[in-house]
Short mmCIF file of N, CA and C in Angstrom, two decimals:
data_model
loop_
_atom_site.label_atom_id
_atom_site.label_comp_id
_atom_site.label_asym_id
_atom_site.label_seq_id
_atom_site.Cartn_x
_atom_site.Cartn_y
_atom_site.Cartn_z
N MET A 30 110.44 83.47 142.81
CA MET A 30 110.65 83.87 142.22
C MET A 30 110.38 84.89 142.23
N ASN A 31 111.01 86.44 142.08
CA ASN A 31 110.17 87.70 142.62
C ASN A 31 110.45 88.80 140.75
N ALA A 32 110.03 89.30 141.18
CA ALA A 32 109.08 90.01 139.72
C ALA A 32 110.71 90.66 139.07
N ALA A 33 111.50 91.61 139.43
CA ALA A 33 113.35 91.48 138.86
C ALA A 33 113.55 90.48 138.41
N ALA A 34 113.62 89.06 138.88
CA ALA A 34 114.01 87.99 138.38
C ALA A 34 114.38 87.90 137.34
N ASP A 35 112.10 87.66 137.80
CA ASP A 35 112.10 87.37 136.36
C ASP A 35 111.38 88.29 134.67
N ARG A 36 111.36 88.57 135.33
CA ARG A 36 112.60 90.16 133.78
C ARG A 36 113.84 90.33 133.61
N GLN A 37 114.68 89.37 134.82
CA GLN A 37 115.81 89.02 134.31
C GLN A 37 115.83 87.72 133.29
N GLU A 38 115.29 87.07 133.54
CA GLU A 38 114.68 86.03 132.08
C GLU A 38 114.07 85.53 131.40
N LYS A 39 113.08 86.63 131.63
CA LYS A 39 113.12 86.93 129.72
C LYS A 39 113.68 88.27 128.29
N PRO A 40 114.35 88.12 127.65
CA PRO A 40 114.25 88.19 127.01
C PRO A 40 113.58 89.26 126.47
N ARG A 41 113.24 90.90 125.89
CA ARG A 41 113.20 91.37 125.42
C ARG A 41 113.17 91.83 124.15
N PRO A 42 112.85 91.50 122.86
CA PRO A 42 113.25 91.54 121.93
C PRO A 42 113.27 93.08 121.59
N PRO A 43 114.63 93.46 120.37
CA PRO A 43 114.61 94.30 120.35
C PRO A 43 113.78 95.87 119.78
N LEU A 44 114.03 97.15 120.48
CA LEU A 44 113.25 97.49 119.42
C LEU A 44 112.29 97.60 118.02
N ARG A 45 113.82 97.42 117.28
CA ARG A 45 113.93 97.49 116.05
C ARG A 45 113.19 96.32 115.24
N GLU A 46 112.52 95.36 116.84
CA GLU A 46 112.46 93.62 115.94
C GLU A 46 110.05 94.22 115.96
N HIS A 47 110.41 95.16 116.81
CA HIS A 47 108.47 96.07 116.72
C HIS A 47 108.64 97.13 116.04
N VAL A 48 109.51 97.20 115.65
CA VAL A 48 109.56 98.71 114.12
C VAL A 48 109.33 98.01 113.40
N ALA A 49 109.87 96.95 112.84
CA ALA A 49 109.61 95.80 111.86
C ALA A 49 108.61 95.35 112.01
N ASN A 50 107.56 94.92 112.14
CA ASN A 50 106.31 94.45 112.72
C ASN A 50 105.69 95.15 112.32
N SER A 51 105.34 96.31 112.89
CA SER A 51 105.16 97.99 112.77
C SER A 51 104.60 98.39 111.10
N VAL A 52 105.98 98.18 110.73
CA VAL A 52 106.25 98.97 109.08
C VAL A 52 105.14 97.27 108.56
N ARG A 53 105.32 96.42 108.71
CA ARG A 53 104.47 94.82 107.93
C ARG A 53 103.12 94.79 108.09
N ARG A 54 102.65 95.35 109.22
CA ARG A 54 101.79 94.90 109.92
C ARG A 54 100.96 96.85 108.63
N TYR A 55 101.70 97.95 108.06
CA TYR A 55 101.52 99.16 107.91
C TYR A 55 101.18 98.32 106.29
N LEU A 56 101.80 98.28 105.04
CA LEU A 56 102.61 97.95 104.32
C LEU A 56 101.16 96.39 103.84
N ARG A 57 100.63 95.72 105.42
CA ARG A 57 99.99 95.16 104.12
C ARG A 57 98.71 95.71 105.19
N ASP A 58 97.88 96.27 105.69
CA ASP A 58 97.47 97.02 105.81
C ASP A 58 97.50 98.02 104.39
N MET A 59 98.41 98.72 103.58
CA MET A 59 97.66 99.42 102.57
C MET A 59 97.16 98.93 101.35
N ASP A 60 97.28 97.12 101.39
CA ASP A 60 96.43 96.81 100.24
C ASP A 60 96.54 96.99 98.99
N GLY A 61 98.61 97.42 98.79
CA GLY A 61 98.29 96.97 97.35
C GLY A 61 98.34 98.52 97.07
N CYS A 62 97.78 100.06 97.84
CA CYS A 62 98.03 101.00 97.16
C CYS A 62 99.13 101.71 97.70
N GLU A 63 100.21 102.57 97.08
CA GLU A 63 101.62 102.92 97.23
C GLU A 63 101.51 104.64 98.50
N THR A 64 102.19 104.77 98.78
CA THR A 64 102.38 105.38 98.97
C THR A 64 104.23 106.21 98.95
N GLN A 65 104.16 107.70 98.86
CA GLN A 65 105.33 108.48 98.11
C GLN A 65 106.07 109.35 99.89
N ASP A 66 105.86 108.52 100.32
CA ASP A 66 106.58 109.85 102.19
C ASP A 66 106.46 108.71 102.52
N LEU A 67 106.90 107.47 102.66
CA LEU A 67 106.42 106.42 103.63
C LEU A 67 107.85 107.17 104.88
N TYR A 68 108.77 107.52 104.62
CA TYR A 68 110.16 107.53 105.57
C TYR A 68 109.84 109.04 106.70
N ASN A 69 109.12 110.40 105.72
CA ASN A 69 108.08 111.35 106.48
C ASN A 69 107.35 110.10 106.99
N ILE A 70 106.43 110.38 106.97
CA ILE A 70 104.82 109.55 108.40
C ILE A 70 106.40 108.32 109.03
N ALA A 71 106.66 107.57 108.88
CA ALA A 71 107.04 106.92 109.75
C ALA A 71 108.03 107.89 110.76
N LEU A 72 108.72 107.92 109.88
CA LEU A 72 110.12 109.08 111.53
C LEU A 72 109.14 109.76 112.99
N ARG A 73 107.29 110.77 111.27
CA ARG A 73 106.61 111.46 112.50
C ARG A 73 105.81 110.18 113.83
N GLU A 74 105.78 108.79 112.96
CA GLU A 74 105.19 107.93 113.79
C GLU A 74 105.81 107.71 114.92
N LEU A 75 106.82 106.98 114.69
CA LEU A 75 107.73 107.47 116.15
C LEU A 75 108.65 108.46 116.57
N GLU A 76 108.10 109.18 115.98
CA GLU A 76 109.13 110.41 116.80
C GLU A 76 108.34 111.30 117.34
N ILE A 77 106.38 111.13 117.14
CA ILE A 77 105.55 111.56 118.27
C ILE A 77 105.33 110.85 119.98
N PRO A 78 105.01 110.10 119.84
CA PRO A 78 105.56 108.08 120.79
C PRO A 78 106.49 108.33 121.84
N LEU A 79 107.73 108.52 120.83
CA LEU A 79 109.01 108.86 121.40
C LEU A 79 108.93 110.04 122.65
N PHE A 80 108.70 111.36 121.55
CA PHE A 80 109.34 112.56 122.80
C PHE A 80 107.86 112.09 123.91
N ALA A 81 106.76 111.73 123.44
CA ALA A 81 106.18 111.58 124.84
C ALA A 81 106.43 110.68 125.06
N GLU A 82 106.84 109.90 125.09
CA GLU A 82 106.81 108.23 126.92
C GLU A 82 108.40 109.45 126.43
N VAL A 83 109.43 109.45 126.87
CA VAL A 83 110.65 110.20 126.90
C VAL A 83 110.22 111.64 128.14
N LEU A 84 108.67 111.95 127.66
CA LEU A 84 108.87 113.58 128.35
C LEU A 84 108.12 113.37 129.56
N ASN A 85 107.68 112.45 129.09
CA ASN A 85 106.55 111.85 129.97
C ASN A 85 107.55 110.92 131.52
N HIS A 86 108.06 110.62 131.11
CA HIS A 86 109.63 109.66 131.95
C HIS A 86 110.30 110.81 132.60
N CYS A 87 110.73 111.57 131.97
CA CYS A 87 111.76 112.99 132.43
C CYS A 87 110.16 114.31 133.07
N GLU A 88 109.59 113.76 133.33
CA GLU A 88 108.44 114.33 133.93
C GLU A 88 108.54 115.74 134.08
N GLY A 89 108.50 115.87 132.10
CA GLY A 89 108.34 116.88 131.11
C GLY A 89 109.57 118.16 131.55
N ASN A 90 110.84 117.41 132.12
CA ASN A 90 112.21 118.29 132.19
C ASN A 90 112.76 118.62 130.87
N GLN A 91 112.54 119.04 129.75
CA GLN A 91 113.07 119.25 129.00
C GLN A 91 114.43 118.39 128.76
N SER A 92 114.84 118.99 128.92
CA SER A 92 116.82 119.68 129.43
C SER A 92 117.04 117.77 129.73
N ARG A 93 116.71 116.72 130.14
CA ARG A 93 116.78 116.32 130.47
C ARG A 93 116.45 114.47 129.53
N ALA A 94 114.31 114.90 129.25
CA ALA A 94 114.70 114.63 127.67
C ALA A 94 115.35 114.60 127.06
N ALA A 95 116.20 115.90 126.26
CA ALA A 95 116.89 115.55 125.05
C ALA A 95 118.71 115.16 126.05
N THR A 96 119.03 115.20 126.47
CA THR A 96 120.35 115.08 127.12
C THR A 96 119.52 113.58 127.52
N MET A 97 118.95 112.65 127.34
CA MET A 97 118.40 110.91 126.94
C MET A 97 118.06 111.16 126.01
N LEU A 98 117.65 111.30 125.01
CA LEU A 98 117.09 111.33 123.45
C LEU A 98 118.43 111.64 122.83
N GLY A 99 119.83 111.91 123.79
CA GLY A 99 120.75 112.90 122.67
C GLY A 99 120.57 113.59 121.78
N ILE A 100 119.86 114.86 122.21
CA ILE A 100 119.42 115.86 120.41
C ILE A 100 120.02 116.79 121.71
N HIS A 101 119.86 117.91 120.74
CA HIS A 101 120.17 119.28 121.97
C HIS A 101 118.56 119.68 122.18
N ARG A 102 118.22 120.71 123.38
CA ARG A 102 116.99 120.57 123.75
C ARG A 102 116.38 121.91 122.86
N ALA A 103 117.49 122.73 122.42
CA ALA A 103 116.07 123.65 120.58
C ALA A 103 115.95 122.45 120.24
N THR A 104 116.23 121.44 119.56
CA THR A 104 116.01 120.78 118.56
C THR A 104 114.44 119.61 118.90
N LEU A 105 114.61 119.62 120.25
CA LEU A 105 113.35 119.22 121.21
C LEU A 105 112.45 120.03 120.98
N ARG A 106 112.33 121.37 121.65
CA ARG A 106 111.76 121.54 121.30
C ARG A 106 111.21 122.28 120.06
N LYS A 107 111.72 122.36 118.87
CA LYS A 107 111.32 122.95 117.58
C LYS A 107 110.94 121.68 117.17
N LYS A 108 110.91 120.68 117.11
CA LYS A 108 109.69 119.17 116.79
C LYS A 108 108.65 119.31 117.63
N LEU A 109 108.97 118.96 119.21
CA LEU A 109 107.76 119.37 119.71
C LEU A 109 106.78 120.69 119.04
N ARG A 110 107.25 120.85 118.92
CA ARG A 110 106.60 122.13 118.52
C ARG A 110 105.71 122.21 117.05
N ASP A 111 106.21 121.39 116.29
CA ASP A 111 106.13 121.32 115.00
C ASP A 111 105.14 119.92 115.49
N TYR A 112 104.90 119.09 115.78
CA TYR A 112 104.22 117.88 116.20
C TYR A 112 102.64 118.39 117.12
N GLY A 113 103.42 120.06 117.47
CA GLY A 113 101.33 120.08 118.41
C GLY A 113 101.56 119.60 119.95
N LEU A 114 103.51 119.19 120.69
CA LEU A 114 102.97 117.67 121.78
C LEU A 114 103.85 119.88 122.81
N GLY A 115 103.66 120.52 122.44
CA GLY A 115 103.96 121.90 123.84
C GLY A 115 104.81 123.12 123.65
#
């Protein structure tokens, strides 16, 4: 069997399962400590690698990356600037 057929046979867990596992691990690692800004922390931790990987996939083309992400190019540029990514 070829590699493409192997990939089709193995269902991949949805992204939300990976996110849920990461959040559970983060909360466990907090070891009872409280946080006040988890939503913004999680959003930042998701957006930075998301933008970096999509930009890499689009070979740095911000217009293509913004289209792929479903956001306006100006929004992408602002977020990249805010995160120090470009």
